[in-house]
Every structure is written in C-alpha cells, then in structure tokens.
XYZ file of C-alpha atoms in Angstrom:
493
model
C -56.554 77.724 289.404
C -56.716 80.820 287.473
C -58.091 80.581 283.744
C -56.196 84.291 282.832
C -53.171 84.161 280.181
C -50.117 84.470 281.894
C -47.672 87.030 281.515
C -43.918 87.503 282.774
C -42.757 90.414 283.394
C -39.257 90.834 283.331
C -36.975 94.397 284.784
C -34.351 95.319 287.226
C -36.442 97.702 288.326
C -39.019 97.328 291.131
C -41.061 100.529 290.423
C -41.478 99.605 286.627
C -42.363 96.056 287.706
C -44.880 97.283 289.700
C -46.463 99.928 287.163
C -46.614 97.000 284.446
C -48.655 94.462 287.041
C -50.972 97.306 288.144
C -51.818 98.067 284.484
C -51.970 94.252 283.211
C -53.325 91.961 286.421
C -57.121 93.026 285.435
C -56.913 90.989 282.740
C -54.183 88.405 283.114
C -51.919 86.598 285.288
C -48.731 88.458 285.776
C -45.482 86.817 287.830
C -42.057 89.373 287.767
C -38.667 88.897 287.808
C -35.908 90.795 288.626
C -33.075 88.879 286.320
C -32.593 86.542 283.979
C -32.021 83.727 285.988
C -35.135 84.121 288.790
C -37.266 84.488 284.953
C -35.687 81.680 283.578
C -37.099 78.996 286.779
C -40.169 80.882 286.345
C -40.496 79.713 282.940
C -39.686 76.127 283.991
C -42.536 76.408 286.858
C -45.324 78.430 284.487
C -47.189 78.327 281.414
C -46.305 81.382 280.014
C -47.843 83.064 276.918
C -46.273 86.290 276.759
C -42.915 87.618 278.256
C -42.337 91.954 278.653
C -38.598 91.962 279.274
C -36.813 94.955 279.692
C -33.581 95.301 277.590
C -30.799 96.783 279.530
C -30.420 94.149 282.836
C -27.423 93.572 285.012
C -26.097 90.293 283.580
C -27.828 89.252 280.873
C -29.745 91.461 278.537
C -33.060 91.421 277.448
C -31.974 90.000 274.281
C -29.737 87.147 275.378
C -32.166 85.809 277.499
C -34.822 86.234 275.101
C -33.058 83.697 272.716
C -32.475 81.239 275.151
C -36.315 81.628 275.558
C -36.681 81.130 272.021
C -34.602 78.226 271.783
C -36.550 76.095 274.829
C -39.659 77.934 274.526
C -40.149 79.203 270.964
C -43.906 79.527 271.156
C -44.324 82.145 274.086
C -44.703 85.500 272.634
C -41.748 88.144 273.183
C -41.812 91.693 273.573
C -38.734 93.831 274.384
C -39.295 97.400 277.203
C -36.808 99.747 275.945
C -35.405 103.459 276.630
C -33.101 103.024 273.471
C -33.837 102.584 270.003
C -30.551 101.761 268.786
C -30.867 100.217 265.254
C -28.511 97.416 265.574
C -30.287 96.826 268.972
C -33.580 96.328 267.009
C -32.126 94.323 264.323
C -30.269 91.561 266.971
C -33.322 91.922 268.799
C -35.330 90.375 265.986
C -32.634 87.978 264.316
C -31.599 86.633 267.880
C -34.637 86.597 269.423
C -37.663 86.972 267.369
C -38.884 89.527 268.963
C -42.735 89.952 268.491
C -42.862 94.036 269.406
C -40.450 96.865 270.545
C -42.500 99.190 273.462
C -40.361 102.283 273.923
C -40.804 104.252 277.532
C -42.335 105.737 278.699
C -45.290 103.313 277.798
C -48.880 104.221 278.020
C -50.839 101.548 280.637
C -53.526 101.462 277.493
C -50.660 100.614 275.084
C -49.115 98.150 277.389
C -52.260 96.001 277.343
C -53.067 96.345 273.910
C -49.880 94.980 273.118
C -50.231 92.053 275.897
C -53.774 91.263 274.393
C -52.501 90.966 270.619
C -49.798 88.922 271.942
C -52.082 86.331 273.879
C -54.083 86.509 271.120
C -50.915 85.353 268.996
C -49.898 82.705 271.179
C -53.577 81.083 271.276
C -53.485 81.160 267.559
C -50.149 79.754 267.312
C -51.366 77.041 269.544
C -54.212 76.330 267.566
C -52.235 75.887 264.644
C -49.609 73.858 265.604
C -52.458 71.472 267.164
C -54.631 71.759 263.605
C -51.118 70.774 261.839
C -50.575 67.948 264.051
C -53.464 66.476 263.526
C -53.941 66.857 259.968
C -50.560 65.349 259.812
C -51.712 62.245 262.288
C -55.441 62.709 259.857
C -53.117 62.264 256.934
C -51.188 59.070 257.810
C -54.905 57.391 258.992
C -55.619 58.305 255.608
C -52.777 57.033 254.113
C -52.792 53.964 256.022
C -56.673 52.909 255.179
C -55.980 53.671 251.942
C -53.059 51.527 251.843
C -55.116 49.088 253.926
C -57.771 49.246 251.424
C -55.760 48.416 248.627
C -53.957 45.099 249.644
C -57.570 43.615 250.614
C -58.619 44.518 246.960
C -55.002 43.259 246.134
C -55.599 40.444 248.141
C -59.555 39.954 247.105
C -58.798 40.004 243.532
C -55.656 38.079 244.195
C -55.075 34.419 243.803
C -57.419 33.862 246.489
C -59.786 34.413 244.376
C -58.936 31.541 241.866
C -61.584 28.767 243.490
C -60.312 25.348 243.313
C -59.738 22.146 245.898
C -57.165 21.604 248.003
C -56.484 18.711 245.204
C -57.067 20.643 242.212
C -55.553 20.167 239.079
C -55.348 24.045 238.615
C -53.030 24.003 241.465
C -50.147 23.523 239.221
C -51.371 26.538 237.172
C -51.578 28.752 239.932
C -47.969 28.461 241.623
C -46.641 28.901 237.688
C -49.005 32.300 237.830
C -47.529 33.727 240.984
C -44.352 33.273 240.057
C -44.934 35.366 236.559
C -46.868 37.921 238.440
C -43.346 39.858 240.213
C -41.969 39.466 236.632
C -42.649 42.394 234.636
C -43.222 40.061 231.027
C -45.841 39.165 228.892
C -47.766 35.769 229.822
C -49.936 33.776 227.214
C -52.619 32.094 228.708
C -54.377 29.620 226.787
C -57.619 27.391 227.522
C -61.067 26.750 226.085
C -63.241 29.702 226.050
C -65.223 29.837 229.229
C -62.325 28.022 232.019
C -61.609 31.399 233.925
C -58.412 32.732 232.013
C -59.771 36.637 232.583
C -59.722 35.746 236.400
C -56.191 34.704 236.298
C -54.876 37.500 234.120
C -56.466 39.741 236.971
C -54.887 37.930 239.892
C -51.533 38.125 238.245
C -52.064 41.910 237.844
C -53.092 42.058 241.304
C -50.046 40.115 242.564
C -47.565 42.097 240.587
C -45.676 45.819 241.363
C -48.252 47.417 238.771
C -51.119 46.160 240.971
C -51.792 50.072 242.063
C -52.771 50.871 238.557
C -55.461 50.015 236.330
C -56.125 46.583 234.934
C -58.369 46.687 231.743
C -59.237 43.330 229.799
C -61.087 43.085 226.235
C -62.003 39.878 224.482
C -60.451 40.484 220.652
C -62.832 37.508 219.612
C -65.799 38.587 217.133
C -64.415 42.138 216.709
C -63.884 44.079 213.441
C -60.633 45.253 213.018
C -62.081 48.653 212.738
C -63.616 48.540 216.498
C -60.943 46.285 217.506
C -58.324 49.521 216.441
C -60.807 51.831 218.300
C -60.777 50.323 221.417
C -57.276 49.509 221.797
C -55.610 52.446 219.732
C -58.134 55.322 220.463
C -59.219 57.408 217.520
C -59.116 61.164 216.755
C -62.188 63.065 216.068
C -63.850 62.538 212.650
C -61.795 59.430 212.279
C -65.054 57.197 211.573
C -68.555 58.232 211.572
C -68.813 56.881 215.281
C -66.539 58.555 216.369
C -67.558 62.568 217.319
C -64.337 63.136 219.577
C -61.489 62.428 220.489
C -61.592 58.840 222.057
C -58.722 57.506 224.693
C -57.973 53.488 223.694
C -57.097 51.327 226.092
C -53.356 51.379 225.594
C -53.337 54.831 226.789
C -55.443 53.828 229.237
C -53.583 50.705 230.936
C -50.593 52.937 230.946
C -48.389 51.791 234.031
C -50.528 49.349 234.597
C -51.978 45.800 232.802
C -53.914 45.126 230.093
C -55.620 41.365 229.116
C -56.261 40.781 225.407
C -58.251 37.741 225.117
C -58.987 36.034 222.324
C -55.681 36.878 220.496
C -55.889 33.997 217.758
C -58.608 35.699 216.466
C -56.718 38.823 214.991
C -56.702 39.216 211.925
C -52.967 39.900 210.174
C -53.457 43.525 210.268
C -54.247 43.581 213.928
C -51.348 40.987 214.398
C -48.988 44.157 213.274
C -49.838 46.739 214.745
C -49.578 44.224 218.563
C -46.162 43.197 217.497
C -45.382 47.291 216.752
C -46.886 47.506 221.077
C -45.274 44.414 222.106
C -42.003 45.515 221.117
C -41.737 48.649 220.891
C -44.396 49.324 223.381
C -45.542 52.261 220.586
C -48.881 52.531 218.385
C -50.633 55.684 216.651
C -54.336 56.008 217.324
C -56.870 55.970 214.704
C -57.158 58.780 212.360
C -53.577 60.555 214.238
C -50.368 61.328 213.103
C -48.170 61.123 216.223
C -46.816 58.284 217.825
C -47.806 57.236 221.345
C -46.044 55.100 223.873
C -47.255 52.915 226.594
C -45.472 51.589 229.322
C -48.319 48.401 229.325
C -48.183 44.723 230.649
C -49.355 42.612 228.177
C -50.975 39.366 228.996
C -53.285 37.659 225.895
C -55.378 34.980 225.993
C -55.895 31.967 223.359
C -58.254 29.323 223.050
C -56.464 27.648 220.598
C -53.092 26.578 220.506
C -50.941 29.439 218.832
C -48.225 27.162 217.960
C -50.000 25.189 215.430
C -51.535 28.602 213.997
C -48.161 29.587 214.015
C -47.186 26.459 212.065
C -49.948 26.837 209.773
C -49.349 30.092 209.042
C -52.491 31.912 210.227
C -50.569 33.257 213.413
C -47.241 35.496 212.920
C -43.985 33.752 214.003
C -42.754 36.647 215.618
C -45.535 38.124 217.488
C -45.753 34.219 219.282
C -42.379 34.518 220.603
C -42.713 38.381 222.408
C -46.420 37.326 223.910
C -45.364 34.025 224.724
C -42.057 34.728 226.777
C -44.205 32.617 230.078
C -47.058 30.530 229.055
C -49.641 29.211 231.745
C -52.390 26.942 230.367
C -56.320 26.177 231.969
C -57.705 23.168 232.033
C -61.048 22.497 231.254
C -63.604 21.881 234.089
C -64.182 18.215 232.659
C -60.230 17.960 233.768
C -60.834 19.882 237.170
C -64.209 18.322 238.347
C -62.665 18.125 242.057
C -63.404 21.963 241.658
C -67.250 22.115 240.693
C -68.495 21.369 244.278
C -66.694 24.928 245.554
C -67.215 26.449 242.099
C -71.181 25.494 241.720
C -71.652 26.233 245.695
C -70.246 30.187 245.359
C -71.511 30.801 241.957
C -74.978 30.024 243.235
C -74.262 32.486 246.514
C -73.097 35.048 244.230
C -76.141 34.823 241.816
C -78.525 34.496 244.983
C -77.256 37.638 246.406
C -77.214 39.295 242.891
C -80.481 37.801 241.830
C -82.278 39.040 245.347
C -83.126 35.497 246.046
C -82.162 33.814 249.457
C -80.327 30.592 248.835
C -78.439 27.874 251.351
C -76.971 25.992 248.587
C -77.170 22.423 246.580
C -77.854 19.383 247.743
C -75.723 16.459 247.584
C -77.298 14.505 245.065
C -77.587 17.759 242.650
C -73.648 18.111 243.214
C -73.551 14.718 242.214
C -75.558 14.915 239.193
C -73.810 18.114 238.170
C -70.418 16.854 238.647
C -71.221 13.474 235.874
C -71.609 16.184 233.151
C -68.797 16.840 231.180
C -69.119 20.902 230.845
C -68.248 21.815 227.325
C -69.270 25.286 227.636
C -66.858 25.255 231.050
C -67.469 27.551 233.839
C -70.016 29.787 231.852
C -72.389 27.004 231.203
C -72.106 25.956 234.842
C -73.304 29.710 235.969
C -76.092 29.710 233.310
C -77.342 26.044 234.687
C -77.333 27.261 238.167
C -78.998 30.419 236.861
C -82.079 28.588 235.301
C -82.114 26.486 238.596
C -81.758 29.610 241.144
C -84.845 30.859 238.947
C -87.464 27.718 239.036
C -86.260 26.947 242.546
C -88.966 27.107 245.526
C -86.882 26.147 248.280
C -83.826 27.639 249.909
C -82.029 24.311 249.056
C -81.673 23.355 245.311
C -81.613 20.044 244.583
C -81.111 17.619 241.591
C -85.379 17.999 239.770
C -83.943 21.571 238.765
C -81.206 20.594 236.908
C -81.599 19.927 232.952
C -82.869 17.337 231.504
C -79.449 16.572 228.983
C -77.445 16.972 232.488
C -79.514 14.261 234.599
C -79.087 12.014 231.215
C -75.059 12.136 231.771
C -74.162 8.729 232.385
C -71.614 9.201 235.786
C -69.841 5.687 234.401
C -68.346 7.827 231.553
C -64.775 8.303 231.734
C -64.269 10.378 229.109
C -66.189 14.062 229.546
C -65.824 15.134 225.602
C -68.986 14.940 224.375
C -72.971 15.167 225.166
C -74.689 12.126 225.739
C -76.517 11.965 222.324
C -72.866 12.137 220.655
C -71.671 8.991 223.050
C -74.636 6.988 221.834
C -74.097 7.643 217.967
C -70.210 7.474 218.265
C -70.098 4.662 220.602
C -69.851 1.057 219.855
C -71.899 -1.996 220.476
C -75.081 -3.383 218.950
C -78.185 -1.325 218.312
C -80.070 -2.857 221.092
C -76.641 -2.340 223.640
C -77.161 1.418 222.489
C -80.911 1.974 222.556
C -80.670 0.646 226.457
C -77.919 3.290 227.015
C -80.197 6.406 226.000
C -83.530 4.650 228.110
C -81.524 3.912 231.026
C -80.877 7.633 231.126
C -84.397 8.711 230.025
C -85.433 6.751 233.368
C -82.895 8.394 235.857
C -83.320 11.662 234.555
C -86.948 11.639 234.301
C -87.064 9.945 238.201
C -84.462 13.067 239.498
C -86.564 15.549 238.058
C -89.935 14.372 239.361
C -88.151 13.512 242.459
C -88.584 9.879 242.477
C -91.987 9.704 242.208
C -92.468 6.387 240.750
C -96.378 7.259 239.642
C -95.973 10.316 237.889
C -93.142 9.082 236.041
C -95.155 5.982 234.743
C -97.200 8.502 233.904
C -95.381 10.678 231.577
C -93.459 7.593 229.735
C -96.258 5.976 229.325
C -95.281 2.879 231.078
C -97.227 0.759 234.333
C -95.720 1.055 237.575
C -95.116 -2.660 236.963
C -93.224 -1.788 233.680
C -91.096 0.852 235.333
C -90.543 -1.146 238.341
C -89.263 -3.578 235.790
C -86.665 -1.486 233.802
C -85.725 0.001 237.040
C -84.513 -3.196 238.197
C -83.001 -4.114 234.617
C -80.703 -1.243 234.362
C -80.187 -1.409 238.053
C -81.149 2.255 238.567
C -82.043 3.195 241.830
C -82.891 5.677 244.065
C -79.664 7.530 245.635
C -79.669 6.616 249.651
C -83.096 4.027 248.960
C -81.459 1.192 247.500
C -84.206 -1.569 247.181
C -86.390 0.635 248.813
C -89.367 1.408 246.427
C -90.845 5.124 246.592
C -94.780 4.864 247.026
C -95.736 8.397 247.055
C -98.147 9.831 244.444
C-alpha cells in the first residue's frame, strides 16, 4: 500500500493528464479523471489530499465540482488549471469553492510540484490541527469532569457525612434541620456550648448549599478586640493602625459569593453588634481606615454559646440584629447529651491524631470506651481530643486501653445520671451523711487507681498504703470489681 500523498488530477484532456502525472508520480500518488462524475467516485474510493482540476470541462466546471468537493470533503486541498484569468472567474472560484491556488498554462513541471508539495503540506497540517483541537476539546471535558468530580467528593467529604454520630444519635435531629437550611440561601444561628462541633456543621451546610463552589471562611469573634475583630472582618486601608503596613482584604470581601461562620457572636461588643446588623441587612460595611462603601454578597451563619434570647432580654444583645441572624436556628447538644456518639467520635479522633501524630494506632479497648463514656465531658469534644492526645502520647501498645486515661476520668462514677459536674463537685454538692460521702470519693480512688495500674492488686496496696488484705476488703465493700473477672482475684505482681 503506497505511503505517497495522493493527488487527483482532474481535465478533459488526455495529453494534459498525462503531462501532470509524468511531472507529479515521483513524488506522490496521482489517479485522473476525465469529468466530474468519474472524479467524484474517485473521491468516494480514495484518500485524497490534493485535487488539480482544470476549469473549463464539458458538464460541470472546475468550479462547480470543486464546491461540491468542498461541501463533502472540505479538508482536501483545491487548486484550479486554468487558460483564463477572468476576474469574476477567480473571485467565484474562491467564494464557491475555496480555492487554495490558481496555476495558469502553460505550467512549469517545477511549478506544478511546488504547488502540489505546499498543498500536501497544507492538508497534513490541517489534519494535525483538527486532531490537536479534538483532543484538547475531549482533554478539556476530562478536565472539566475531574474537576467537577473532585469537587462533589470535597462537597461530599466536608458534607454531612462528615458530622460523626450513631445511627441513634441525638444529633440526628440536628442534622436533618441542617440539610434542610443548607439549599436555603438565609442566615442560620447555631448555638451550643463551646467545644460540641458547631464550626463542623456551619461547614457542612456550606458544603451542602448552591454557594458550596466558593470559599467558606470561619472566625471565632470570642476574646477579640473590637479593633482586630474590625480588621479581620472589615479589612483595613494602609496606615489605618500601626499593624497595619498595607492594604489588608477582610473576610467579608473575602467570603464574597460564598459563606462565612462567625462564632462566638454573643461576645460582640455593641459597636461590633452595628456594624453586623449594617452586613446582615444591607449586606454593606466600609473597611477600616476607608471611605467607600463595600458590598458583599455573603452567607452568614454565627455561632452562640449562650442563649441570645435571654441576652436579648437582658439587654446585652441587640433586638434587631437577633431577628436577621436568627431567621433558622439549629442547636448542639452537648456530648454528656450525645454519649451514644463518643465510641465513633473517640475511635476516629484517635486515627486522625495517630496518623497526624506519626504514631501507629488500632484503637481503644472496650473497657477504656467504657471508662471514657461515664465522664460527663464539660469541655465537649475538645477535651475528648486533648484526653486521647495525652493517651496516644504515653501509650506503648498499638491498642490503648483504660491505665492511660486520667485519673479525674477513671474516678467518674458510671451510676451518675446526671453528667453536669466533676466528681469532686458531686461529692460537695451531693447529699447524705459525711461518712455516705467520704465512701463515694474512696470507692473511686480504688477503681481508678486499679484501671490505671491495670488491676494489679499488689502495687495498688502499695501506693494507698493499704494490705492486700485491706484492699481485698474495701474491694468487696464497695463491690468493685474487675471488668470480665468478677470474683476472680488478680494475683500478679
């Protein structure tokens, strides 16, 4: 099969056909035709790149069948033979057509092929950019599509999913409230105790909503000065405070299109209270040390850890800025109220801090899940990470179990009902005689001293200064025993 560009030649005239092939066949494949119509089946039968037609045929001319050419096969080059150089011949040509060149005879054999080589030349070039086009148009779409593809698994990572809880979880509730806010373009109030996860559901709303291509940004208002507090939010011109050496973007300009957490908001001060009504309605605000007004198309969702309605009640909370931040209200319960949840929660958080930590890690045991699940969490999930922080550090097996665990969290009686307060607050606020209470605080002295030495019944003699008779003898008293050894004493030393 020849590898040589192929090349049509086209006349009425047997002579010129044969002049054309004897100049062109060194260096290309040349077929001929006599008409229009014997060309036209070659076409349907070849691969042509370039066509030499001569104008003036019986039937159709060179120029009519050139444009049907055109029409089926537009990318073979075409090049008109002609004895005439009529101008409105040349200009049909060319409109009708799109004729490549005009070769006028008598032609030269050397002109002949330099045209035929500039016009395979064009045709390879032609091909080579319609392929490039095609596939940077196909390159594009891939593109497009992993890009797309890549942002609904951060959608979908950051999402909802992400929101840890049991299949029985009181948070449930929360959560199908949240995603039905999140397609609602309105401000949501979220309120909870510092420390129960309300940043990770202001992100999953964002990330569940129609802004959830554009930025999310979240800032804890809490322990600010109003000063910083304008800075960050606002932005500040250049010069506006010593710290400030240029021109700084706040985070209202910043969130623009897309979401923007303020946590913390029953913190603010009245001034700052002002100036968030002035962006919550208005959706306007002047940066620090600027004259002009800026507008931001923002979501606003705030976080309290407080209830706003009795600040508003007393006074220290403006009336008016409640009602436009708290058009939907979601509140977080406390982990004490979601314990169901601190098996998952305790179990990730520890994978998490293993992997960021560089420390391998296959979990907690049962009994330390136990143990951790009698406390009542005041600090919420943050003191949860921190505990299995300090454990993840001191731990010397892949498996952490309950002798990590600290010492006021082993003393947390599980028969507590009530999770709102430590253990040396249930003693002094509880009720019962002195003796009733003293018993309380050894009985946990003894389990949590037992967990941490891991039950051995020596050692722990030891360091309370008791006999193993003694021990033995408050052991059975309180009726504390070891978990899966009931009446089963532990020997080792």
């Amino acid at each position: 099969m020849s590898t040589l560009p192929t090349i049509l030649l086209v006349d009425d005239e047997e002579h010129s056909l044969a002049s054309m092939r004897m100049a062109l066949e060194d260096d290309f494949d040349c077929i001929t035709a006599t008409c229009a119509e014997d060309a036209t089946r070659l076409m349907e039968e070849n691969f042509v790149h370039v066509i030499f037609c001569d104008h003036r045929m019986p039937g159709k001319t060179g120029v009519e069948f050139l444009s049907e050419v055109r029409e089926k096969w537009p990318e073979t080059v075409r090049i008109i033979i002609t004895g005439y150089t009529e101008t409105a011949d040349m200009i049909a040509a060319i409109n009708d057509a799109g004729i490549y060149q005009f070769l006028t005879k008598p032609w030269h054999p050397d002109q002949l092929v330099m045209a035929a080589r500039n016009a395979s030349r064009l045709f390879k070039l032609t091909r080579d950019y319609d392929r490039m086009s095609l596939e940077m148009r196909f390159l594009g779409r891939t593109v497009e599509n992993k890009l797309e593809s890549r942002r609904k698994s951060l959608r979908e990572g950051l999402g909802f999913e992400n929101v840890l809880r049991a299949s029985n979880s009181p948070l449930n509730a929360t959560v199908e409230q949240a995603r039905q806010y999140a397609s609602f373009d309105v401000p949501v109030l979220i309120t909870g105790e510092p420390g129960t996860g309300k940043a990770e559901l202001a992100r999953a709303i964002h990330y569940s909503s129609l802004r959830s291509d554009h930025a999310f940004y979240e800032i804890n208002c809490a322990g600010m000065s109003d000063e910083l507090l304008m800075v960050e939010l606002l932005g500040a011109k250049r010069g506006a405070l010593p710290g400030v050496p240029s021109n700084k973007v706040g985070l209202l300009q910043k969130a623009d299109r897309g979401t923007l957490f303020l946590n913390g908001v029953d913190t603010l001060s009245p001034q700052m209270q002002m100036i968030l009504l002035r962006v919550a309605t208005e959706g306007s605000f002047q940066p620090l040390g600027g004259h002009e007004v800026l507008t931001t198309n923002t979501r606003l969702l705030t976080g309290a850890h407080s209830d706003l309605l009795r600040a508003v009640e007393s006074g220290r909370f403006r009336n008016d800025l409640y009602y436009a931040l708290a058009i939907t209200e979601l509140g977080v319960p406390p982990l004490r109220a979601r314990i169901e949840d601190l098996p998952i929660l305790a179990q990730h958080m520890l994978f998490e801090l293993g992997s960021h930590h560089g420390k391998a890690v296959r979990g907690l045991s049962e009994l330390a899940i136990e143990f951790l699940s009698n406390y009542d969490w005041p600090g919420n999930l943050r003191e949860l990470e921190n505990e299995l922080t300090r454990m993840l550090i001191a731990a010397q097996d892949v498996l952490l179990g309950p002798e990590l665990i600290s010492r006021h969290i082993l003393q947390a009686d599980p028969s507590l009902t009530q999770r709102d307060g430590s253990a040396e607050a249930d003693v002094l606020a509880g009720e019962g005689t002195l003796k009733d209470r003293v018993e309380m605080v050894e009985m946990r002295i003894l389990r949590e001293t037992l967990t941490r030495l891991k039950w051995n019944k020596s050692r722990a003699a030891a360091e309370l200064g008791l006999s193993r008779v003694g021990l033995r003898a408050k052991l059975d008293r309180y009726g504390v025993c070891q978990p899966g050894k009931i009446n089963a004493e532990n020997e080792e030393d």
